[in-house]
Amino acid sequence: MIRPASFIKTTPLYILIFFLLLLASLLQKTLGKNYTDTLIFFAFPGLISGTLFQIYPTLQGHPFRGEPLIYVHLVVWFINLLFYFLKDSVNPYAYLLLSSIHTMLILINTRKIKDPVVLFFLTGSFFYTLAGVLIKENPIFVKHLITVGYFMPVIVGSYYVFVPMLQIEELTKRGLIWLNLLLQIASSVLVPLFWYISDYTLLSYSGTLLLLSVGTLSYSVYHMLSQRKSPLKGLDVSVQFFILGLFMCWFFLLVGVLTAGSGNFGFFQLHSDGMLYGFLTTISVGASYHIIPFLLWWRRYAPRMGKEKVPTLKEVLNISVVKKLLILLPPLTTGLFFGDMVNPYVEKAFSLALFLLLGYYTVKIFPLVLKTLKS
């Protein structure tokens, strides 16, 4: 069955701004300034919003509703960013408005409430709004509410969308998805709660629930790929990024759980930076490599099919561009995490190298975003 699909012109713009903010955070890190707020409060939430506005209604088989609100969301996002960079703080009222608009758009585009994949996105959006409500009271607690309560459910749900779609495999084990959802909701509630009350033993136990959620996801991905019904030869390059991201997620979450359990927070930065610059950045590159060329191809070249020769998706953005990142991201991020243990200047050198690598990718996608916006 062909699902109705929306062309959300702003989605590539959200992705481009995300990579610009990612680069800004690396400059902040190199200069010794606060960089985690840039990533947690603005960069990744903006990327998630822009991506969900595109895939969420299509997942449920209906065109997008409320598109004018996306432009309001973009304006409020820019206002939040302007306030943040000028005042070096998050405006709680503007941030609540930003998260509320996101959740409103998700709710008015919700149709299949009994679909567990849909519930992943609804769960994440609920925690995002809750973070907006509580940000004035406890910004540090809210960081964990966003990362575990908002990011993780949406990301797990995205795996169940992107992997079978990109690899052309069936999503068959629905029971596993429901189990994954329950584990994820439990960890999304308990991890921020135990962080808030500073009970690090219970925090470690609840982190184990999060590891079980990632474990269930990993088995589901393995089962999808082991069906081997796909006509594709080998793994789609975006799927390779998603698999690499899973390995990073396992390692850096385990570091976080062991750090909480031991009470020794010497490795906390390894956990934090690993999740942000390792896991989340890796899967962001993988998803963006599919989304940006696809939207441009769909809008500009699909109507010409059968009338003239049109490029393939892999030709819209040369696959060699993203394969460089697939090869170089692991060693550069590893150097970034462990550089500080050797010498602060080593960490700065790897931060600069990672900046140049991601800057190279940003330069490559920039003209594609402009072409999509003009379509």
Coordinates of N, CA, C and O in Angstrom, one line a residue, residues 41-188:
F41 N 19.9 21.2 24.8 CA 18.7 22.0 24.8 C 18.2 22.5 23.4 O 17.0 22.7 23.2
F42 N 19.2 22.5 22.4 CA 18.8 23.1 21.1 C 19.2 22.3 19.9 O 18.3 22.0 19.1
A43 N 20.4 21.8 19.8 CA 20.8 21.1 18.6 C 20.0 19.8 18.3 O 19.3 19.7 17.3
F44 N 20.1 18.9 19.3 CA 19.4 17.6 19.0 C 17.9 17.7 19.1 O 17.2 17.1 18.3
P45 N 17.3 18.5 20.0 CA 15.8 18.7 20.0 C 15.4 19.3 18.6 O 14.3 18.8 18.1
G46 N 16.1 20.2 18.1 CA 15.7 20.8 16.8 C 15.8 19.8 15.7 O 14.9 19.7 14.8
L47 N 16.8 19.0 15.7 CA 17.0 17.9 14.7 C 15.8 16.9 14.8 O 15.2 16.5 13.8
I48 N 15.5 16.5 16.0 CA 14.4 15.5 16.2 C 13.1 16.1 15.7 O 12.3 15.4 15.1
S49 N 12.8 17.3 16.1 CA 11.6 18.0 15.7 C 11.5 18.0 14.1 O 10.5 17.5 13.6
G50 N 12.5 18.5 13.5 CA 12.4 18.6 12.0 C 12.3 17.2 11.3 O 11.6 17.1 10.3
T51 N 12.9 16.2 11.9 CA 12.8 14.9 11.3 C 11.5 14.2 11.6 O 10.9 13.6 10.7
L52 N 11.0 14.4 12.8 CA 9.6 13.8 13.1 C 8.5 14.5 12.3 O 7.6 13.8 11.9
F53 N 8.6 15.8 12.1 CA 7.6 16.4 11.3 C 7.5 15.8 9.9 O 6.4 15.8 9.3
Q54 N 8.6 15.2 9.4 CA 8.6 14.6 8.1 C 8.1 13.1 8.2 O 7.3 12.7 7.4
I55 N 8.6 12.3 9.1 CA 8.3 10.9 9.1 C 7.1 10.5 9.9 O 6.5 9.4 9.6
Y56 N 6.7 11.3 10.9 CA 5.7 10.8 11.8 C 4.3 10.6 11.1 O 3.7 9.6 11.3
P57 N 3.8 11.6 10.3 CA 2.5 11.3 9.7 C 2.6 10.2 8.6 O 1.7 9.4 8.4
T58 N 3.7 10.2 7.9 CA 3.9 9.1 6.9 C 3.9 7.8 7.5 O 3.3 6.8 6.9
L59 N 4.5 7.6 8.6 CA 4.5 6.3 9.4 C 3.1 5.8 9.6 O 2.8 4.6 9.5
Q60 N 2.1 6.8 9.8 CA 0.8 6.4 10.1 C -0.2 6.4 8.9 O -1.4 6.2 9.0
G61 N 0.4 6.8 7.7 CA -0.4 6.8 6.5 C -1.3 8.0 6.2 O -2.4 7.8 5.7
H62 N -0.9 9.1 6.7 CA -1.7 10.3 6.3 C -0.7 11.5 6.1 O 0.4 11.6 6.6
P63 N -1.2 12.5 5.3 CA -0.4 13.7 5.1 C -0.3 14.6 6.3 O -1.1 14.5 7.2
F64 N 0.7 15.4 6.4 CA 1.0 16.3 7.5 C -0.2 17.3 7.7 O -0.6 17.9 6.8
R65 N -0.5 17.5 9.0 CA -1.5 18.5 9.3 C -0.9 19.6 10.2 O -0.1 19.3 11.1
G66 N -1.2 20.9 10.0 CA -0.7 22.0 10.8 C 0.6 22.5 10.3 O 1.4 23.0 11.2
E67 N 0.9 22.4 9.0 CA 2.2 22.8 8.6 C 2.6 24.3 8.9 O 3.7 24.6 9.2
P68 N 1.6 25.2 8.9 CA 2.0 26.6 9.3 C 2.6 26.7 10.7 O 3.5 27.6 10.9
L69 N 2.2 25.8 11.6 CA 2.8 25.8 12.9 C 4.3 25.4 12.9 O 5.0 25.8 13.8
I70 N 4.8 24.7 11.9 CA 6.2 24.4 11.8 C 7.0 25.7 11.7 O 8.1 25.9 12.3
Y71 N 6.5 26.7 10.9 CA 7.2 28.0 10.8 C 7.2 28.7 12.1 O 8.2 29.4 12.4
V72 N 6.1 28.6 12.9 CA 6.1 29.2 14.2 C 7.2 28.5 15.1 O 7.9 29.2 15.8
H73 N 7.2 27.2 15.0 CA 8.2 26.4 15.7 C 9.6 26.9 15.4 O 10.5 27.1 16.3
L74 N 9.9 27.1 14.1 CA 11.2 27.5 13.7 C 11.6 28.9 14.2 O 12.7 29.1 14.7
V75 N 10.6 29.8 14.2 CA 10.8 31.2 14.7 C 11.1 31.1 16.2 O 12.1 31.8 16.7
V76 N 10.3 30.3 16.9 CA 10.6 30.2 18.4 C 11.9 29.6 18.7 O 12.6 30.0 19.6
W77 N 12.3 28.6 17.9 CA 13.6 28.0 18.0 C 14.7 29.0 17.8 O 15.7 29.1 18.6
F78 N 14.6 29.9 16.8 CA 15.6 30.9 16.6 C 15.6 31.9 17.7 O 16.7 32.4 18.1
I79 N 14.5 32.3 18.3 CA 14.4 33.2 19.4 C 15.1 32.6 20.6 O 15.9 33.3 21.3
N80 N 14.9 31.3 20.8 CA 15.6 30.6 21.9 C 17.1 30.6 21.8 O 17.8 30.9 22.7
L81 N 17.5 30.3 20.5 CA 18.9 30.3 20.2 C 19.6 31.7 20.4 O 20.7 31.8 21.0
L82 N 18.9 32.7 19.9 CA 19.4 34.1 20.1 C 19.5 34.5 21.5 O 20.6 35.0 21.9
F83 N 18.5 34.2 22.3 CA 18.6 34.5 23.8 C 19.7 33.7 24.4 O 20.5 34.2 25.3
Y84 N 19.9 32.4 24.0 CA 20.9 31.6 24.6 C 22.3 32.1 24.3 O 23.2 32.2 25.2
F85 N 22.6 32.4 23.1 CA 23.9 32.9 22.7 C 24.2 34.3 23.2 O 25.4 34.6 23.5
L86 N 23.2 35.1 23.4 CA 23.4 36.5 23.9 C 23.5 36.5 25.4 O 24.3 37.3 26.0
K87 N 22.7 35.8 26.1 CA 22.6 35.8 27.5 C 23.3 34.6 28.2 O 23.4 34.6 29.4
D88 N 23.7 33.7 27.4 CA 24.4 32.5 28.0 C 23.5 31.7 29.0 O 24.0 31.2 30.0
S89 N 22.2 31.7 28.7 CA 21.3 30.9 29.5 C 20.1 30.6 28.7 O 19.8 31.2 27.6
V90 N 19.2 29.7 29.2 CA 18.0 29.3 28.5 C 16.8 30.1 29.0 O 16.6 30.1 30.3
N91 N 16.1 30.7 28.2 CA 14.9 31.4 28.6 C 13.8 30.3 28.9 O 13.3 29.6 27.9
P92 N 13.3 30.1 30.1 CA 12.4 29.1 30.5 C 11.1 29.2 29.8 O 10.4 28.2 29.4
Y93 N 10.6 30.4 29.6 CA 9.2 30.6 29.0 C 9.3 30.3 27.5 O 8.4 29.7 27.0
A94 N 10.3 30.8 26.9 CA 10.4 30.6 25.4 C 10.7 29.1 25.2 O 10.2 28.5 24.2
Y95 N 11.4 28.4 26.1 CA 11.7 27.0 25.9 C 10.4 26.2 26.1 O 10.2 25.2 25.4
L96 N 9.6 26.6 27.1 CA 8.3 25.9 27.3 C 7.4 26.0 26.0 O 6.8 25.0 25.6
L97 N 7.4 27.2 25.4 CA 6.7 27.4 24.2 C 7.2 26.5 23.1 O 6.4 25.9 22.3
L98 N 8.5 26.4 23.0 CA 9.1 25.6 21.9 C 8.7 24.2 22.0 O 8.3 23.5 21.1
S99 N 8.9 23.6 23.2 CA 8.5 22.2 23.4 C 7.0 21.9 23.3 O 6.6 20.9 22.8
S100 N 6.2 22.9 23.7 CA 4.8 22.8 23.6 C 4.3 22.8 22.1 O 3.4 22.0 21.8
I101 N 4.9 23.6 21.3 CA 4.5 23.6 19.9 C 4.9 22.3 19.2 O 4.1 21.7 18.4
H102 N 6.1 21.8 19.6 CA 6.5 20.5 19.1 C 5.5 19.4 19.4 O 5.0 18.6 18.5
T103 N 5.1 19.3 20.7 CA 4.2 18.3 21.1 C 2.8 18.5 20.5 O 2.1 17.5 20.2
M104 N 2.4 19.7 20.4 CA 1.1 20.0 19.7 C 1.0 19.5 18.3 O 0.1 18.8 17.9
L105 N 2.1 19.7 17.6 CA 2.2 19.2 16.2 C 2.2 17.7 16.1 O 1.6 17.0 15.3
I106 N 2.9 17.0 17.1 CA 2.9 15.6 17.2 C 1.4 15.1 17.5 O 1.0 14.1 16.9
L107 N 0.8 15.7 18.4 CA -0.6 15.2 18.8 C -1.6 15.4 17.7 O -2.4 14.5 17.5
I108 N -1.5 16.5 17.0 CA -2.6 16.7 15.9 C -2.3 15.8 14.7 O -3.1 15.7 13.8
N109 N -1.1 15.2 14.7 CA -0.8 14.2 13.6 C -0.7 12.8 14.1 O -0.2 11.9 13.4
T110 N -1.3 12.6 15.2 CA -1.4 11.2 15.8 C -2.7 10.5 15.4 O -3.8 11.1 15.6
R111 N -2.6 9.4 14.7 CA -3.8 8.6 14.3 C -3.7 7.2 14.8 O -4.8 6.7 15.3
K112 N -2.6 6.5 14.8 CA -2.6 5.1 15.2 C -2.0 5.0 16.6 O -0.9 4.6 16.8
I113 N -2.9 5.3 17.6 CA -2.4 5.3 19.0 C -2.1 3.9 19.5 O -1.3 3.8 20.4
K114 N -2.5 2.9 18.8 CA -2.2 1.5 19.2 C -0.9 0.9 18.6 O -0.5 -0.2 18.9
D115 N -0.3 1.7 17.8 CA 1.0 1.3 17.2 C 2.1 1.7 18.2 O 2.3 2.8 18.6
P116 N 2.9 0.6 18.7 CA 3.9 0.9 19.6 C 5.0 1.9 19.1 O 5.6 2.6 19.9
V117 N 5.3 1.9 17.8 CA 6.3 2.8 17.3 C 5.8 4.2 17.5 O 6.6 5.1 17.9
V118 N 4.5 4.5 17.2 CA 3.9 5.8 17.4 C 4.0 6.2 18.9 O 4.3 7.3 19.2
L119 N 3.8 5.2 19.8 CA 3.9 5.5 21.2 C 5.3 5.9 21.7 O 5.4 6.7 22.7
F120 N 6.3 5.4 21.0 CA 7.7 5.9 21.3 C 7.8 7.4 21.1 O 8.3 8.1 22.0
F121 N 7.3 7.9 20.0 CA 7.4 9.3 19.7 C 6.5 10.1 20.6 O 6.9 11.2 21.0
L122 N 5.3 9.6 20.9 CA 4.4 10.3 21.9 C 5.1 10.4 23.3 O 5.0 11.4 23.9
T123 N 5.7 9.3 23.7 CA 6.3 9.3 25.0 C 7.5 10.3 25.1 O 7.6 11.1 26.0
G124 N 8.3 10.3 24.0 CA 9.4 11.3 24.0 C 8.9 12.7 24.0 O 9.4 13.6 24.7
S125 N 7.8 13.0 23.3 CA 7.3 14.4 23.2 C 6.7 14.8 24.5 O 6.8 16.0 24.9
F126 N 6.1 13.8 25.3 CA 5.5 14.2 26.6 C 6.7 14.6 27.5 O 6.6 15.6 28.2
F127 N 7.8 13.9 27.5 CA 8.9 14.2 28.4 C 9.5 15.6 27.9 O 10.0 16.3 28.8
Y128 N 9.5 15.8 26.7 CA 10.0 17.1 26.2 C 9.2 18.3 26.7 O 9.8 19.3 27.2
T129 N 7.9 18.2 26.7 CA 7.1 19.2 27.3 C 7.3 19.3 28.8 O 7.3 20.4 29.3
L130 N 7.4 18.2 29.4 CA 7.6 18.2 30.9 C 8.9 18.9 31.2 O 9.0 19.6 32.2
A131 N 9.9 18.7 30.4 CA 11.2 19.4 30.5 C 11.0 20.9 30.4 O 11.6 21.7 31.2
G132 N 10.2 21.3 29.5 CA 9.9 22.7 29.3 C 9.2 23.3 30.5 O 9.5 24.5 30.9
V133 N 8.3 22.5 31.2 CA 7.6 23.0 32.4 C 8.6 23.1 33.5 O 8.5 24.1 34.3
L134 N 9.6 22.2 33.7 CA 10.4 22.2 34.8 C 11.8 22.9 34.7 O 12.5 23.0 35.6
I135 N 12.1 23.4 33.5 CA 13.4 23.9 33.2 C 13.8 25.1 34.1 O 14.9 25.3 34.5
K136 N 12.8 25.8 34.5 CA 13.0 27.0 35.4 C 13.5 26.5 36.8 O 14.3 27.2 37.5
E137 N 13.0 25.4 37.2 CA 13.2 24.9 38.6 C 14.6 24.3 38.7 O 15.3 24.5 39.7
N138 N 15.0 23.4 37.8 CA 16.2 22.6 37.9 C 16.8 22.3 36.6 O 16.5 21.2 36.0
P139 N 17.5 23.1 36.0 CA 18.1 22.9 34.6 C 18.9 21.7 34.5 O 18.9 21.0 33.5
I140 N 19.7 21.3 35.6 CA 20.6 20.1 35.5 C 19.7 18.9 35.4 O 20.0 17.9 34.7
F141 N 18.7 18.8 36.3 CA 17.8 17.7 36.3 C 17.1 17.6 34.9 O 16.9 16.5 34.3
V142 N 16.7 18.7 34.3 CA 16.0 18.7 33.1 C 16.9 18.2 31.9 O 16.4 17.6 31.0
K143 N 18.2 18.4 32.0 CA 19.1 17.8 31.0 C 18.9 16.3 30.9 O 18.9 15.7 29.8
H144 N 18.8 15.6 32.1 CA 18.6 14.2 32.1 C 17.2 13.8 31.7 O 17.0 12.7 31.1
L145 N 16.2 14.7 32.0 CA 14.9 14.4 31.5 C 14.8 14.5 30.0 O 14.1 13.7 29.4
I146 N 15.6 15.4 29.4 CA 15.6 15.5 27.9 C 16.3 14.3 27.3 O 15.8 13.7 26.4
T147 N 17.5 14.0 27.8 CA 18.3 13.0 27.2 C 17.7 11.6 27.3 O 17.7 10.9 26.3
V148 N 17.3 11.3 28.5 CA 16.7 9.9 28.7 C 15.2 9.9 28.4 O 14.7 8.9 27.8
G149 N 14.5 10.9 28.8 CA 13.0 10.9 28.6 C 12.6 11.3 27.2 O 11.6 10.7 26.7
Y150 N 13.3 12.2 26.6 CA 12.9 12.7 25.2 C 13.8 12.0 24.1 O 13.2 11.4 23.2
F151 N 15.1 12.1 24.2 CA 15.9 11.6 23.1 C 15.8 10.1 22.9 O 15.5 9.6 21.8
M152 N 15.9 9.3 24.0 CA 16.0 7.9 23.9 C 14.7 7.2 23.3 O 14.8 6.4 22.4
P153 N 13.5 7.6 23.8 CA 12.3 7.0 23.2 C 12.2 7.3 21.7 O 11.8 6.4 20.9
V154 N 12.4 8.6 21.4 CA 12.3 8.9 20.0 C 13.4 8.2 19.1 O 13.1 7.7 18.0
I155 N 14.6 8.1 19.6 CA 15.6 7.4 18.9 C 15.3 5.9 18.7 O 15.5 5.4 17.6
V156 N 14.9 5.3 19.8 CA 14.5 3.8 19.7 C 13.4 3.7 18.7 O 13.5 2.8 17.8
G157 N 12.4 4.5 18.7 CA 11.3 4.4 17.8 C 11.8 4.7 16.3 O 11.3 4.0 15.4
S158 N 12.8 5.6 16.2 CA 13.3 5.9 14.8 C 14.0 4.6 14.3 O 14.0 4.4 13.0
Y159 N 14.7 3.9 15.1 CA 15.3 2.6 14.6 C 14.3 1.7 14.0 O 14.5 1.1 12.9
Y160 N 13.1 1.6 14.6 CA 12.0 0.8 14.1 C 11.4 1.3 12.8 O 10.7 0.6 12.1
V161 N 11.7 2.6 12.5 CA 11.2 3.2 11.2 C 12.3 3.1 10.2 O 12.1 2.5 9.1
F162 N 13.5 3.5 10.5 CA 14.5 3.7 9.5 C 15.2 2.3 9.0 O 15.4 2.1 7.8
V163 N 15.5 1.5 10.0 CA 16.2 0.2 9.6 C 15.4 -0.6 8.6 O 15.9 -1.0 7.6
P164 N 14.1 -1.0 8.9 CA 13.3 -1.8 8.0 C 13.1 -1.0 6.7 O 13.1 -1.6 5.6
M165 N 12.9 0.3 6.7 CA 12.6 1.1 5.5 C 13.9 1.1 4.6 O 13.8 0.9 3.4
L166 N 15.0 1.4 5.2 CA 16.2 1.6 4.4 C 16.8 0.2 3.9 O 17.3 0.2 2.8
Q167 N 16.6 -0.8 4.7 CA 17.1 -2.1 4.3 C 16.1 -3.0 3.6 O 16.4 -4.0 3.1
I168 N 14.8 -2.4 3.5 CA 13.7 -3.1 2.8 C 13.5 -4.5 3.5 O 13.5 -5.5 2.8
E169 N 13.3 -4.5 4.8 CA 13.0 -5.7 5.5 C 11.7 -5.5 6.3 O 11.3 -4.4 6.5
E170 N 11.2 -6.6 6.7 CA 9.9 -6.6 7.5 C 10.1 -6.3 8.9 O 11.1 -6.8 9.5
L171 N 9.1 -5.6 9.5 CA 9.1 -5.4 11.0 C 8.1 -6.4 11.5 O 6.9 -6.1 11.5
T172 N 8.5 -7.6 12.0 CA 7.6 -8.7 12.3 C 7.3 -8.9 13.8 O 6.2 -9.2 14.2
K173 N 8.3 -8.8 14.6 CA 8.2 -9.2 16.0 C 7.6 -8.0 16.8 O 8.3 -7.2 17.5
R174 N 6.3 -7.8 16.7 CA 5.6 -6.7 17.4 C 5.7 -6.8 18.9 O 5.8 -5.8 19.6
G175 N 5.7 -8.1 19.4 CA 5.8 -8.3 20.8 C 7.1 -7.7 21.4 O 7.1 -7.1 22.5
L176 N 8.2 -7.8 20.7 CA 9.5 -7.3 21.1 C 9.4 -5.7 21.2 O 10.0 -5.1 22.0
I177 N 8.7 -5.1 20.2 CA 8.6 -3.7 20.2 C 7.8 -3.2 21.4 O 8.2 -2.2 22.1
W178 N 6.7 -3.9 21.8 CA 6.0 -3.6 23.0 C 6.9 -3.7 24.3 O 6.8 -2.8 25.2
L179 N 7.7 -4.8 24.3 CA 8.6 -5.0 25.5 C 9.6 -3.8 25.5 O 9.9 -3.3 26.6
N180 N 10.1 -3.5 24.3 CA 11.1 -2.4 24.2 C 10.5 -1.1 24.7 O 11.1 -0.3 25.5
L181 N 9.2 -0.8 24.4 CA 8.5 0.4 24.8 C 8.4 0.4 26.3 O 8.6 1.5 26.9
L182 N 8.0 -0.7 26.9 CA 7.8 -0.7 28.4 C 9.1 -0.5 29.1 O 9.1 0.2 30.1
L183 N 10.2 -1.1 28.6 CA 11.5 -0.9 29.2 C 11.9 0.5 29.1 O 12.5 1.1 30.0
Q184 N 11.7 1.1 27.9 CA 12.1 2.4 27.7 C 11.3 3.4 28.6 O 11.9 4.4 29.1
I185 N 10.0 3.2 28.7 CA 9.2 4.1 29.5 C 9.7 4.1 31.0 O 9.8 5.1 31.6
A186 N 9.9 2.8 31.4 CA 10.3 2.6 32.8 C 11.6 3.4 33.1 O 11.8 4.1 34.1
S187 N 12.6 3.2 32.2 CA 13.9 3.8 32.4 C 13.8 5.4 32.2 O 14.5 6.1 32.9
S188 N 12.9 5.8 31.3 CA 12.7 7.3 31.1 C 12.2 7.9 32.4 O 12.4 9.1 32.6

